[in-house]
Short mmCIF file of C-alpha atoms and ligand atoms in Angstrom, two decimals:
data_model
loop_
_atom_site.label_atom_id
_atom_site.label_comp_id
_atom_site.label_asym_id
_atom_site.label_seq_id
_atom_site.Cartn_x
_atom_site.Cartn_y
_atom_site.Cartn_z
CA UNK A 1 -0.21 -0.05 0.60
CA UNK A 2 1.02 3.31 -0.84
CA UNK A 3 2.72 5.29 2.22
CA UNK A 4 3.93 8.89 2.84
CA UNK A 5 7.39 9.44 3.91
CA UNK A 6 8.80 12.58 4.60
CA UNK A 7 12.76 13.06 4.65
CA UNK A 8 13.47 16.05 7.25
CA UNK A 9 17.03 16.87 6.35
CA UNK A 10 17.21 19.55 9.55
CA UNK A 11 20.18 21.45 9.34
CA UNK A 12 22.19 18.81 8.09
CA UNK A 13 23.09 19.60 4.18
CA UNK A 14 24.37 22.85 2.98
CA UNK A 15 22.38 24.21 0.36
CA UNK A 16 24.37 22.65 -2.56
CA UNK A 17 24.67 19.70 -0.96
CA UNK A 18 21.00 19.11 -0.69
CA UNK A 19 20.35 19.64 -4.16
CA UNK A 20 22.74 16.87 -4.85
CA UNK A 21 21.35 14.68 -3.04
CA UNK A 22 17.90 15.19 -4.16
CA UNK A 23 18.93 15.07 -8.20
CA UNK A 24 19.85 11.08 -6.76
CA UNK A 25 16.67 10.66 -5.17
CA UNK A 26 14.73 12.13 -8.35
CA UNK A 27 16.40 9.02 -10.34
CA UNK A 28 14.71 6.37 -8.13
CA UNK A 29 10.81 4.41 -8.70
CA UNK A 30 9.90 4.88 -5.23
CA UNK A 31 6.11 2.81 -4.52
CA UNK A 32 4.85 5.85 -1.86
CA UNK A 33 4.41 9.29 -2.15
CA UNK A 34 8.25 10.58 -1.35
CA UNK A 35 8.71 14.16 0.08
CA UNK A 36 11.69 16.07 0.79
CA UNK A 37 12.04 18.54 3.21
CA UNK A 38 15.68 20.41 2.83
CA UNK A 39 16.09 23.98 4.77
CA UNK A 40 14.63 27.08 3.73
CA UNK A 41 17.84 28.15 1.80
CA UNK A 42 17.76 24.91 -0.32
CA UNK A 43 14.38 24.64 -1.26
CA UNK A 44 14.21 26.98 -4.60
CA UNK A 45 17.31 24.52 -5.93
CA UNK A 46 15.41 21.28 -4.96
CA UNK A 47 12.00 22.66 -6.45
CA UNK A 48 14.07 22.90 -9.86
CA UNK A 49 15.61 19.55 -9.44
CA UNK A 50 12.77 17.41 -8.45
CA UNK A 51 10.33 19.55 -10.63
CA UNK A 52 8.14 16.93 -13.02
CA UNK A 53 9.21 14.04 -10.91
CA UNK A 54 6.94 13.15 -8.60
CA UNK A 55 9.23 13.95 -5.72
CA UNK A 56 7.54 16.90 -3.37
CA UNK A 57 8.33 19.45 -1.50
CA UNK A 58 8.14 20.06 2.57
CA UNK A 59 9.51 23.33 4.55
CA UNK A 60 10.93 22.59 7.91
CA UNK A 61 8.87 25.87 9.18
CA UNK A 62 7.23 28.68 8.53
CA UNK A 63 5.67 31.69 10.54
CA UNK A 64 2.57 32.11 12.55
CA UNK A 65 1.31 35.40 10.40
CA UNK A 66 1.04 35.75 6.97
CA UNK A 67 3.30 39.08 6.28
CA UNK A 68 4.37 41.49 7.90
CA UNK A 69 7.36 43.32 10.48
CA UNK A 70 8.35 40.03 11.33
CA UNK A 71 11.98 40.43 11.20
CA UNK A 72 14.67 37.25 10.09
CA UNK A 73 10.89 35.32 9.34
CA UNK A 74 9.24 32.81 6.29
CA UNK A 75 5.60 33.24 5.30
CA UNK A 76 4.00 30.41 4.78
CA UNK A 77 2.43 31.88 1.04
CA UNK A 78 5.86 32.81 -0.29
CA UNK A 79 7.00 29.20 0.38
CA UNK A 80 3.56 27.60 -1.54
CA UNK A 81 4.72 30.25 -4.18
CA UNK A 82 8.35 28.45 -4.66
CA UNK A 83 6.67 25.01 -4.87
CA UNK A 84 6.19 23.64 -1.69
CA UNK A 85 2.84 21.19 -0.78
CA UNK A 86 3.83 20.17 2.57
CA UNK A 87 5.17 22.17 5.84
CA UNK A 88 6.34 20.67 8.90
CA UNK A 89 4.80 21.85 12.27
CA UNK A 90 5.67 21.51 15.98
CA UNK A 91 8.63 19.58 15.53
CA UNK A 92 10.33 18.61 19.19
CA UNK A 93 13.33 20.50 17.71
CA UNK A 94 11.37 23.77 17.26
CA UNK A 95 10.00 22.92 20.23
CA UNK A 96 12.62 22.82 22.39
CA UNK A 97 15.09 25.89 20.59
CA UNK A 98 12.68 28.01 19.64
CA UNK A 99 10.57 27.45 22.62
CA UNK A 100 7.26 26.60 20.69
CA UNK A 101 4.33 25.93 22.09
CA UNK A 102 1.06 24.36 20.56
CA UNK A 103 -1.24 27.46 21.02
CA UNK A 104 1.78 28.85 18.48
CA UNK A 105 1.82 26.23 16.73
CA UNK A 106 -1.64 26.13 15.79
CA UNK A 107 -1.89 29.31 14.89
CA UNK A 108 0.99 27.99 12.40
CA UNK A 109 -1.21 25.84 10.98
CA UNK A 110 -3.91 27.81 10.05
CA UNK A 111 -1.88 30.25 8.26
CA UNK A 112 -0.42 26.78 6.08
CA UNK A 113 -3.86 26.43 5.13
CA UNK A 114 -4.84 29.18 4.81
CA UNK A 115 -1.60 29.49 2.15
CA UNK A 116 -2.79 25.89 0.59
CA UNK A 117 -0.26 24.04 2.41
CA UNK A 118 -0.41 20.68 3.83
CA UNK A 119 0.69 20.87 7.70
CA UNK A 120 2.55 18.11 8.71
CA UNK A 121 1.85 18.25 12.64
CA UNK A 122 4.54 16.57 14.74
CA UNK A 123 3.52 15.37 18.03
CA UNK A 124 5.30 13.19 21.05
CA UNK A 125 5.64 13.17 24.75
CA UNK A 126 9.92 12.89 26.53
CA UNK A 127 11.02 9.96 28.42
CA UNK A 128 9.26 10.84 31.75
CA UNK A 129 6.06 11.40 30.87
CA UNK A 130 6.24 7.83 28.75
CA UNK A 131 7.75 5.91 31.96
CA UNK A 132 5.00 8.02 34.28
CA UNK A 133 2.19 6.30 31.80
CA UNK A 134 0.51 9.39 30.63
CA UNK A 135 2.30 9.24 27.10
CA UNK A 136 -1.65 8.91 25.16
CA UNK A 137 -2.54 12.20 27.96
CA UNK A 138 0.35 14.58 26.49
CA UNK A 139 -0.28 13.48 22.83
CA UNK A 140 -4.19 14.04 23.59
CA UNK A 141 -3.60 17.49 24.88
CA UNK A 142 -1.00 18.39 21.85
CA UNK A 143 -3.44 17.88 19.27
CA UNK A 144 -6.36 19.42 21.29
CA UNK A 145 -4.65 22.90 21.89
CA UNK A 146 -2.65 21.95 18.51
CA UNK A 147 -5.94 21.20 15.80
CA UNK A 148 -7.90 24.08 17.68
CA UNK A 149 -10.26 24.70 15.09
CA UNK A 150 -8.99 23.35 12.45
CA UNK A 151 -10.65 21.03 9.78
CA UNK A 152 -8.40 17.65 10.52
CA UNK A 153 -9.00 16.78 6.94
CA UNK A 154 -6.65 18.96 5.78
CA UNK A 155 -3.43 17.78 7.96
CA UNK A 156 -1.24 14.94 9.04
CA UNK A 157 -0.18 13.87 11.99
CA UNK A 158 3.90 12.84 12.42
CA UNK A 159 3.95 10.62 16.06
CA UNK A 160 7.38 11.48 17.15
CA UNK A 161 8.21 10.00 20.46
CA UNK A 162 10.74 12.68 21.65
CA UNK A 163 13.27 9.91 23.22
CA UNK A 164 13.12 8.01 20.21
CA UNK A 165 14.68 11.01 17.80
CA UNK A 166 17.71 10.93 16.80
CA UNK A 167 18.61 8.50 19.67
CA UNK A 168 19.17 4.95 17.19
CA UNK A 169 16.47 3.94 20.05
CA UNK A 170 13.31 3.72 17.99
CA UNK A 171 9.78 3.03 19.20
CA UNK A 172 8.60 -0.68 19.54
CA UNK A 173 7.15 -0.77 15.82
CA UNK A 174 3.84 -2.70 17.64
CA UNK A 175 3.82 -0.50 20.44
CA UNK A 176 4.05 2.88 18.31
CA UNK A 177 0.94 0.90 16.18
CA UNK A 178 -1.43 0.97 19.00
CA UNK A 179 -0.54 4.64 19.78
CA UNK A 180 -1.31 5.66 15.82
CA UNK A 181 -5.12 3.40 16.57
CA UNK A 182 -5.21 5.94 19.42
CA UNK A 183 -4.18 9.23 18.26
CA UNK A 184 -6.42 8.22 14.79
CA UNK A 185 -9.73 7.68 16.32
CA UNK A 186 -8.90 11.71 17.68
CA UNK A 187 -8.37 12.39 14.53
CA UNK A 188 -9.96 10.31 11.73
CA UNK A 189 -9.27 7.29 9.96
CA UNK A 190 -8.68 9.84 6.83
CA UNK A 191 -6.23 11.72 8.20
CA UNK A 192 -2.42 9.87 7.71
CA UNK A 193 -0.10 9.29 10.74
CA UNK A 194 3.33 9.15 10.15
CA UNK A 195 5.58 7.72 13.13
CA UNK A 196 8.91 9.27 13.08
CA UNK A 197 12.44 8.50 15.26
CA UNK A 198 15.93 6.64 14.90
CA UNK A 199 13.56 5.11 11.40
CA UNK A 200 16.64 3.38 9.55
CA UNK A 201 17.12 0.76 6.71
CA UNK A 202 16.58 -1.96 9.43
CA UNK A 203 13.62 -1.33 10.82
CA UNK A 204 11.70 1.07 8.30
CA UNK A 205 9.83 -2.19 7.22
CA UNK A 206 8.47 -3.49 10.58
CA UNK A 207 7.17 -0.06 11.02
CA UNK A 208 5.40 0.06 7.60
CA UNK A 209 3.71 -2.93 7.60
CA UNK A 210 1.71 -1.71 10.87
CA UNK A 211 -1.70 -0.96 10.18
CA UNK A 212 -2.45 2.51 11.47
CA UNK A 213 0.94 3.67 10.38
CA UNK A 214 0.63 5.49 7.16
CA UNK A 215 4.06 6.51 6.78
CA UNK A 216 7.17 7.88 7.93
CA UNK A 217 9.20 10.85 9.00
CA UNK A 218 12.90 10.44 8.48
CA UNK A 219 15.31 11.77 10.14
CA UNK A 220 19.20 11.31 9.57
CA UNK A 221 18.85 8.20 8.04
CA UNK A 222 17.27 10.41 4.97
CA UNK A 223 20.26 11.96 4.67
CA UNK A 224 22.37 9.60 3.47
CA UNK A 225 21.58 8.25 0.03
CA UNK A 226 22.02 4.08 0.30
CA UNK A 227 20.23 4.27 3.28
CA UNK A 228 17.15 6.27 2.21
CA UNK A 229 17.24 4.72 -1.58
CA UNK A 230 16.47 1.30 0.81
CA UNK A 231 13.75 2.51 2.70
CA UNK A 232 11.91 4.27 -0.26
CA UNK A 233 12.15 1.86 -3.16
C1 PEP B 301 13.10 13.57 13.06
O1 PEP B 301 13.55 14.90 12.76
O2 PEP B 301 11.60 14.31 12.84
C2 PEP B 301 13.65 12.16 13.45
C3 PEP B 301 12.19 11.87 13.45
O3 PEP B 301 14.32 11.96 13.20
P1 PEP B 301 15.61 11.02 13.09
O4 PEP B 301 14.94 10.12 12.09
O5 PEP B 301 16.83 11.34 12.64
O6 PEP B 301 15.68 10.38 14.60
#
C-alpha cells in the first residue's frame, strides 16, 4: 500500500549538498509518496531539481502570521509560491530550541492551510511522560491545542516520541501502532498518521507493515543516499 515518506533534512546539509542529494533521489522509482524537506535556503534549488519527477517539497517551518514586520521570519505564502506543498510544524526540536508551544503551532497550522500548504503536525511525549504512563494524555493535549478550530481533513500527523528522535532508540513498531490507533481515533481515519524517531534501513519495514502507520518521517537516515534508497524503493 502506498505510504507517505518525508525526509526531514533538518540543518544537516548545505544548500549545495541538498540539491545534489535531491538530484540522486530524483532518479529512483518509489511505490510511496516521497516528500523532501530541506532547509529554507535549499527549497528553491531542490524544487528546480525535482520538478515534474514525482517527488514533493516540504518546508521545515513557517511563521504564524501571513506577512508583516517580522524580521527574519518566513511566510507560508512565500514557500507555497516557490513550490512547497507541505510544511512540518511543531517539530520537537523547534519546541525545544525555539520554545514553540502548541498555541503558536495552532496559529501556524491556520496560516499554512490558508496558504494551501498541508501541515505535518508533530506530536510526541518525552521519556519522563512515557515512563509515568501519561504518554497518551500528553498527545491528546497536544492534539487538542494544536488542532483547535482546524479541519482535521487538511492535515498530516507525525507521531514522534521525543526520546526516539536521533537516539538510535526507535519505538517498538507494535507499541507505535497502538499509539497510532489512539491518534486515528482522535483525528479520524482519513487523516494520515506517520511515525518518526530513529527510523533506518533495518527497522523501516516493521513500521510500514503496521495497520495504523500511514508512513514515516525520517531524519538522519534520509540524508544518507544508500540508506534512504532502501527505505523508499
Ligand atoms: C525527525 O527529526 O523528525 C526524526 C525522526 O529524526 P531521526 O530519524 O534522525 O530520529
